[in-house]
Short mmCIF file of C-alpha atoms in Angstrom, two decimals:
data_model
loop_
_atom_site.label_atom_id
_atom_site.label_comp_id
_atom_site.label_asym_id
_atom_site.label_seq_id
_atom_site.Cartn_x
_atom_site.Cartn_y
_atom_site.Cartn_z
CA MET A 1 103.23 87.08 121.77
CA HIS A 2 104.28 90.15 119.80
CA GLY A 3 101.71 89.93 116.99
CA GLY A 4 102.14 89.37 113.27
CA ASP A 5 100.47 86.98 110.84
CA GLY A 6 102.22 83.81 111.98
CA VAL A 7 103.09 82.81 108.41
CA SER A 8 104.71 79.38 108.23
CA VAL A 9 108.02 78.67 106.48
CA LEU A 10 106.15 76.73 103.77
CA GLU A 11 103.92 79.73 103.11
CA GLN A 12 106.98 81.98 102.96
CA LEU A 13 108.55 79.66 100.39
CA ALA A 14 105.48 79.88 98.16
CA ILE A 15 105.30 83.67 98.41
CA VAL A 16 109.01 84.18 97.70
CA GLU A 17 109.00 81.86 94.69
CA GLU A 18 106.11 83.73 93.08
CA PHE A 19 107.58 87.16 93.78
CA ALA A 20 111.03 86.16 92.49
CA ALA A 21 109.56 84.99 89.18
CA VAL A 22 108.58 88.60 88.45
CA GLU A 23 111.14 90.81 90.22
CA PRO A 24 114.10 89.15 92.00
CA GLY A 25 115.57 92.44 93.21
CA GLY A 26 112.41 93.45 95.01
CA THR A 27 112.16 89.99 96.47
CA LEU A 28 115.64 90.34 97.95
CA THR A 29 114.47 93.54 99.63
CA LEU A 30 111.73 91.57 101.37
CA LEU A 31 114.13 88.81 102.37
CA ALA A 32 116.68 91.31 103.64
CA THR A 33 114.09 92.65 106.06
CA THR A 34 113.70 89.13 107.43
CA LEU A 35 117.49 88.93 107.77
CA GLY A 36 117.65 92.31 109.48
CA LEU A 37 115.10 91.16 112.05
CA ALA A 38 116.72 87.75 112.58
CA PRO A 39 119.24 88.80 115.29
CA LEU A 40 116.46 90.50 117.24
CA LEU A 41 114.20 87.46 116.96
CA THR A 42 117.06 85.06 117.77
CA VAL A 43 118.65 86.59 120.87
CA GLY A 44 116.64 89.73 121.63
CA SER A 45 114.96 90.03 125.01
CA ALA A 46 111.20 90.44 125.40
CA GLU A 47 111.75 94.12 126.12
CA GLN A 48 113.90 94.60 123.00
CA LYS A 49 111.33 92.88 120.81
CA ALA A 50 108.53 94.95 122.29
CA ALA A 51 110.51 98.12 121.52
CA CYS A 52 111.65 97.27 117.96
CA LEU A 53 108.97 95.07 116.39
CA PRO A 54 105.83 97.30 116.38
CA PRO A 55 106.62 99.02 113.01
CA PHE A 56 106.73 95.60 111.33
CA LEU A 57 103.49 94.15 112.71
CA PRO A 58 100.65 96.10 110.99
CA ARG A 59 99.47 94.90 107.58
CA THR A 60 99.79 98.44 106.27
CA GLY A 61 103.06 100.22 105.53
CA THR A 62 106.36 98.93 104.17
CA PRO A 63 109.02 99.20 106.89
CA LEU A 64 112.46 97.76 106.13
CA ALA A 65 115.05 96.12 108.36
CA SER A 66 118.74 95.79 107.50
CA PHE A 67 121.63 93.68 108.80
CA ALA A 68 124.98 95.55 108.57
CA PHE A 69 127.32 92.58 108.50
CA SER A 70 129.71 92.63 105.51
CA GLU A 71 132.77 94.90 105.43
CA PRO A 72 135.11 96.10 102.65
CA GLY A 73 137.75 93.60 103.74
CA GLY A 74 135.64 90.58 104.59
CA SER A 75 132.26 88.93 104.78
CA ALA A 76 132.38 85.16 105.09
CA ASP A 77 135.50 85.49 107.27
CA PHE A 78 133.70 87.77 109.74
CA ASP A 79 135.04 85.88 112.77
CA ALA A 80 138.59 85.34 111.47
CA PRO A 81 141.55 86.73 113.47
CA ALA A 82 144.05 89.23 112.02
CA PRO A 83 145.48 89.56 109.43
CA ALA A 84 142.31 88.33 107.72
CA GLY A 85 139.65 90.89 106.80
CA GLY A 86 137.27 89.74 109.50
CA THR A 87 135.16 92.29 111.37
CA ARG A 88 137.02 95.54 111.97
CA THR A 89 134.10 97.67 113.11
CA LYS A 90 134.56 98.42 116.81
CA ALA A 91 132.11 99.05 119.64
CA THR A 92 133.53 100.74 122.75
CA ARG A 93 131.64 101.22 125.99
CA ASP A 94 131.29 104.86 127.05
CA GLY A 95 129.18 105.31 130.16
CA ALA A 96 125.65 104.08 129.48
CA ASP A 97 126.26 103.83 125.71
CA TRP A 98 128.20 101.83 123.18
CA VAL A 99 130.07 103.86 120.55
CA ILE A 100 130.39 102.18 117.13
CA THR A 101 133.11 103.11 114.63
CA GLY A 102 133.82 101.40 111.32
CA THR A 103 132.59 100.70 107.79
CA LYS A 104 130.09 98.21 106.41
CA GLN A 105 129.58 97.45 102.72
CA TRP A 106 127.00 95.76 100.45
CA ILE A 107 124.26 96.33 103.03
CA SER A 108 120.78 95.42 101.80
CA ASN A 109 118.00 97.89 102.68
CA ALA A 110 120.42 100.31 104.34
CA MET A 111 119.15 103.24 102.27
CA GLY A 112 115.53 102.69 103.26
CA ARG A 113 112.66 103.46 100.90
CA ARG A 114 113.52 107.12 100.34
CA GLY A 115 117.09 107.45 101.54
CA ASP A 116 115.98 107.83 105.14
CA GLY A 117 117.33 104.48 106.33
CA PRO A 118 115.54 101.36 107.56
CA ALA A 119 113.14 101.21 110.49
CA LEU A 120 115.62 98.88 112.20
CA LEU A 121 119.33 98.38 111.58
CA THR A 122 121.19 95.52 113.22
CA VAL A 123 124.99 95.71 113.08
CA THR A 124 127.97 93.55 114.07
CA ALA A 125 131.01 94.97 115.84
CA VAL A 126 133.94 93.76 117.91
CA ALA A 127 133.07 94.83 121.45
CA GLY A 128 135.90 93.47 123.55
CA PRO A 129 139.50 92.27 123.60
CA GLY A 130 140.51 89.29 121.51
CA ASP A 131 139.54 88.12 118.05
CA PRO A 132 136.10 88.64 116.48
CA GLY A 133 135.27 85.00 117.08
CA THR A 134 135.26 85.56 120.85
CA SER A 135 134.27 89.23 121.18
CA LEU A 136 131.75 89.86 118.41
CA ALA A 137 128.48 91.54 119.36
CA VAL A 138 125.28 92.52 117.55
CA PHE A 139 123.47 95.80 118.20
CA ALA A 140 119.98 97.04 117.30
CA LEU A 141 119.61 100.63 116.07
CA PRO A 142 116.04 101.84 115.44
CA GLY A 143 115.88 104.66 112.89
CA ARG A 144 118.84 106.65 111.51
CA PRO A 145 121.22 107.62 114.34
CA GLN A 146 123.63 110.55 114.29
CA GLY A 147 127.08 109.76 112.95
CA LEU A 148 125.85 107.21 110.38
CA THR A 149 126.46 107.97 106.69
CA CYS A 150 125.00 105.93 103.83
CA THR A 151 126.82 106.11 100.47
CA PRO A 152 125.45 104.53 97.24
CA MET A 153 127.83 102.16 95.49
CA ALA A 154 128.07 100.59 92.03
CA ARG A 155 124.79 99.34 90.61
CA THR A 156 123.81 95.75 91.26
CA VAL A 157 123.75 94.00 87.88
CA GLY A 158 120.32 92.51 87.23
CA MET A 159 119.09 93.69 90.63
CA ALA A 160 118.56 97.41 90.03
CA THR A 161 115.77 97.58 92.61
CA HIS A 162 118.06 96.24 95.33
CA PRO A 163 120.96 98.67 96.00
CA LEU A 164 123.84 97.66 98.26
CA PRO A 165 125.31 100.85 99.77
CA GLN A 166 128.20 101.46 102.13
CA LEU A 167 127.63 102.50 105.75
CA ASP A 168 130.16 104.56 107.70
CA PHE A 169 129.83 104.63 111.48
CA ALA A 170 131.58 107.69 112.93
CA GLY A 171 131.09 107.42 116.66
CA VAL A 172 127.48 106.21 116.47
CA ARG A 173 126.09 105.97 119.99
CA VAL A 174 123.85 103.04 120.93
CA PRO A 175 122.19 102.77 124.36
CA ALA A 176 123.31 99.79 126.43
CA GLU A 177 119.91 98.16 125.90
CA GLY A 178 120.68 98.04 122.17
CA LEU A 179 123.10 95.13 122.68
CA LEU A 180 121.41 91.94 121.47
CA GLY A 181 122.49 89.00 123.59
CA GLY A 182 125.94 89.54 125.06
CA VAL A 183 129.47 90.36 123.98
CA GLY A 184 130.86 87.19 122.43
CA ASP A 185 127.45 85.94 121.24
CA GLY A 186 127.77 87.68 117.88
CA ALA A 187 129.32 84.87 115.86
CA ALA A 188 126.61 82.39 116.83
CA THR A 189 123.93 85.03 116.21
CA VAL A 190 125.24 85.73 112.69
CA ARG A 191 125.25 82.04 111.79
CA ALA A 192 121.75 81.56 113.17
CA ALA A 193 120.46 84.59 111.26
CA PHE A 194 121.76 83.39 107.90
CA GLY A 195 120.92 79.75 108.55
CA SER A 196 117.28 80.48 109.35
CA GLY A 197 116.63 82.12 105.99
CA ALA A 198 118.85 80.06 103.69
CA GLY A 199 116.07 77.84 102.34
CA VAL A 200 113.70 80.71 101.68
CA GLY A 201 116.43 82.80 100.09
CA ALA A 202 117.38 80.02 97.68
CA LEU A 203 113.98 80.32 96.03
CA ALA A 204 114.61 83.98 95.27
CA ALA A 205 117.10 82.98 92.56
CA PRO A 206 115.97 84.39 89.20
CA ARG A 207 114.43 82.13 86.58
CA THR A 208 116.55 80.85 83.68
CA HIS A 209 116.24 83.87 81.35
CA GLN A 210 117.08 86.23 84.19
CA LEU A 211 120.12 84.18 85.14
CA LEU A 212 121.43 84.38 81.57
CA PHE A 213 121.01 88.16 81.49
CA CYS A 214 122.67 88.61 84.87
CA GLY A 215 125.53 86.31 83.92
CA GLU A 216 126.36 88.19 80.72
CA SER A 217 126.02 91.61 82.37
CA ALA A 218 128.14 90.61 85.35
CA HIS A 219 131.08 89.21 83.37
CA GLY A 220 132.91 92.54 83.06
CA PRO A 221 132.52 93.62 86.70
CA ALA A 222 133.44 90.09 87.80
CA ARG A 223 136.77 90.31 85.96
CA MET A 224 137.55 93.68 87.52
CA TYR A 225 136.69 92.69 91.09
CA PRO A 226 139.63 90.25 91.66
CA LYS A 227 142.05 93.04 90.72
CA THR A 228 140.87 95.15 93.65
CA ARG A 229 140.04 92.49 96.27
CA ALA A 230 142.92 91.33 98.47
CA THR A 231 142.89 88.20 100.60
CA VAL A 232 145.22 87.54 103.52
CA THR A 233 148.26 86.72 101.38
CA ALA A 234 147.63 87.95 97.84
CA TRP A 235 145.33 89.72 95.41
CA VAL A 236 142.48 87.50 94.27
CA SER A 237 143.54 88.05 90.64
CA GLY A 238 146.78 86.20 91.42
CA ARG A 239 144.95 82.97 92.09
CA PRO A 240 145.35 80.43 89.24
CA VAL A 241 141.63 80.18 88.44
CA CYS A 242 140.97 83.93 88.10
CA PRO A 243 142.72 84.88 84.81
CA ARG A 244 140.75 82.31 82.83
CA ARG A 245 137.25 82.87 81.45
CA PRO A 246 134.77 80.41 83.00
CA GLY A 247 133.76 77.49 80.83
CA PRO A 248 135.38 74.59 79.00
#
């Protein structure tokens, strides 16, 4: 209906496995584009798809899509109520627009190819009263809108070609037609987006020698992270398993 090559999931699996054997970081960039498009493909209207998909359909060019989902205080608990990290980014209706304010972190492809951002950014935000589980929404933002700042973060160990920057939304305006689905559909949309690509993404895991390198390089940062990451009730480093080095 909208074009494209119509590649099957089996063909995607074969392509990803071969790419990951050579450069896992670059492969994640390709997969992150699929993830960034997933909310649009899952709940987007025909009009929204017609407006956002054209840059991704030609066989030439390398457009990127990005899904701004994780936040400094939470990722897997995106739909958890306070005081959990959950989703704290807010979307407030202002006339014909939504205004998004908040911070996202570890966002694949958010920098774009040359620091100019992705061709399409999809982002989660709480867009109504109540907890994120009942008022989460997903928005589509083509290009780099005003009020959006992208800040590089610490290097990704073993994945140097796949940076994970921080995004700060300072009153970013999104037209009403940028809302994918409806307010309250966000939690289901997030689960569908990650579920659809889980099998393909699993094959992007580095081969054995790459895993060993990544594991050794990541040991130091992994020990530092629990000292700065707080859960609902305590610092992660206070958990019994954290002070010990992994292994027998």
